[in-house]
Amino acid sequence: MIGTPFQQEVLRKLSDLSPVYIIGGAVRDSLLGFPSKDLDVVTVLPLDQIVTKLSDWGYKPHTIGVHQPTVSLFQGKDRVDIATFSGDLEKDALRRDFTINAIFQDVKTGEIKDPLSGLQALREKRIESCGGAEERFQEDGIRILRLIRFAVRYSFDIAPDTWQAAAKQISLLRGVALERVTEELAKILMLEEIENALGLLDDLGYFNMYIPELARLKGLIQNQYHTKDAWDHTRRVVKNAPSTVLLRLAALLHDIGKWETASRECYTWGEIKASARGYTVNEFNLIGKNLKRWLHKNVEVHGGRLDNYPETIVVKRIKPLQTLPKKHFEMVLNGKRHFLQHERESARLVKELLTRFRWSMVLPGGNSGERELHFLVGHHMQGNLTFMSELKGEIHSPKTRLKARRFAWEIGWNGQSFNSQRVENLLDLWKADFLGGKQDAEDNLYRLEGIQSEIRSACTFLKERSRLLNWKFFEGFAREKGLEAEMFGQFKEHVHKRVMFDDKYSLTDLRFLEKEYNFYCKSESSAWNNHKPRLK
């Protein structure tokens, strides 16, 4: 019989009272040779009688659901869901989603009952609806996502009428609870052939309707370092990512800001002015850092003009001009393709996307899992930007080791403790991205792995270093200087970084602490400007 000893014991007792049939995924998976954790069964016994009998036998049944209530039993990871039906197997089968899930097995005899030819569909590796496809999807829109999951998990074809009905009624998912949609998408993300699943969801029109930020990556040409457009690259990165919901989801969303930031290399010359929109040169809005220092100065701006917002230039470099050239703007012939600051835009869009789902249900840590997702997407370029020279072949040196420690600390330190798992997650996402269709990625993988090995060694060093630190002498020093509250915290954080990166610094070295204290007394922070060092 299908099931664990606990499940089999319950079903044997129930089958002594009335015919009981195992139905759905457990039968399907048993016939395909896959294990199944949960059992769904049907019987003609009324639910209240089932509850009474189970209670009399010492079980603790739970009645779940309103429209189609079931009685559920749990023991450890084992679960049995029991529903009542009229006894008409074909009528019950026609209420189910797909014929491969409408195969019954008699608990007492082991006999297979197949009213809708589900066995033939299994043999032919085909998924088709039970009865009219449109009607089945209208009964429960989540079946559209289940269709994709089953097709990809088992490498089955989808019957044409079932596929057409799903594509036609994709909008039905708007009426499905966000929790159910999120749970089904999480299961899809965990599939081994996730790249195929994403392709089917796209063909179905799911992304166009529910995540257009992904759909618009199709056909978005990247720079010369990539062999694939932004959408095919994204699918490859998801496939490369370890099969955890957090990393697969981060991989799926890591580049959604590229459409917003896609640009071509350009120059513009003129005076930087302030406006209600920020800073401008000629007719262009500017996006960049430290623009205020160039206000009212004639400059040359080198940057990228946004494809989809042509009135905006993202700044790469600015330099002063003595005299203005005759022209004020020029696109660079065969200029570079840019996606400047796309990781920031991706992180911003992730915050918007989170409101459309309930990812906190399936991410480790709940709401903190959503924050980790946002962090990973917003920092996925950090490795490439930090170790650009090493990736190009520069020989590793003590400088690289120090750089690795700084990188690990900035990623892993959350203000209270060092989280090496966050660093590991970012390394996994970085590698998946690196192998997602870039030119010569396979040939240069050894460089990336060397850098990541250095970072992992840095994590080990930082954890051990943190364990050995004794803050007692430092706290006495800070009290003697009159540092309290915010100023104490700022100074401690600064000193903490110094002693963590380099073991030549010590918390018991008075000269080191005095040097760092004097540095902080010159800080521009208003709190420090008002601080008067305590005289001895």
PDB file of C-alpha atoms in Angstrom, residues 54 91 94 99 105 117 124 126 128 187 197 206 271 301 359 364 367-368 395 463 468 491 520 530:
ATOM      1  CA  LEU A  54     -10.524   8.943  14.461  1.00  0.00           C
ATOM      2  CA  LYS A  91     -18.176  12.300 -10.947  1.00  0.00           C
ATOM      3  CA  LEU A  94     -14.380  15.354 -13.104  1.00  0.00           C
ATOM      4  CA  THR A  99      -6.357  13.281 -15.558  1.00  0.00           C
ATOM      5  CA  GLN A 105      -6.471   3.191  -5.711  1.00  0.00           C
ATOM      6  CA  SER A 117      -7.889   7.494 -18.749  1.00  0.00           C
ATOM      7  CA  GLU A 124       2.005   9.097 -23.143  1.00  0.00           C
ATOM      8  CA  ARG A 126       0.715  14.131 -21.404  1.00  0.00           C
ATOM      9  CA  GLU A 128      -4.761  17.244 -19.935  1.00  0.00           C
ATOM     10  CA  LYS A 187       7.503  25.259  -5.877  1.00  0.00           C
ATOM     11  CA  ALA A 197       9.457  26.512 -16.441  1.00  0.00           C
ATOM     12  CA  TYR A 206       2.148  35.182 -16.981  1.00  0.00           C
ATOM     13  CA  GLU A 271      26.706  74.437 -17.325  1.00  0.00           C
ATOM     14  CA  VAL A 301      29.798  64.986 -18.818  1.00  0.00           C
ATOM     15  CA  TRP A 359       7.169  35.832  -0.228  1.00  0.00           C
ATOM     16  CA  PRO A 364      13.534  31.711   5.601  1.00  0.00           C
ATOM     17  CA  ASN A 367       9.949  39.398   6.724  1.00  0.00           C
ATOM     18  CA  SER A 368      13.687  39.249   7.335  1.00  0.00           C
ATOM     19  CA  ILE A 395      48.085  38.724  -9.468  1.00  0.00           C
ATOM     20  CA  LYS A 463      34.643  35.048  12.799  1.00  0.00           C
ATOM     21  CA  LEU A 468      38.957  36.804  20.351  1.00  0.00           C
ATOM     22  CA  PHE A 491      33.635  55.409  17.631  1.00  0.00           C
ATOM     23  CA  TYR A 520      37.204  61.130  15.160  1.00  0.00           C
ATOM     24  CA  ASN A 530      30.178  69.615  19.795  1.00  0.00           C
TER      25      ASN A 530
END
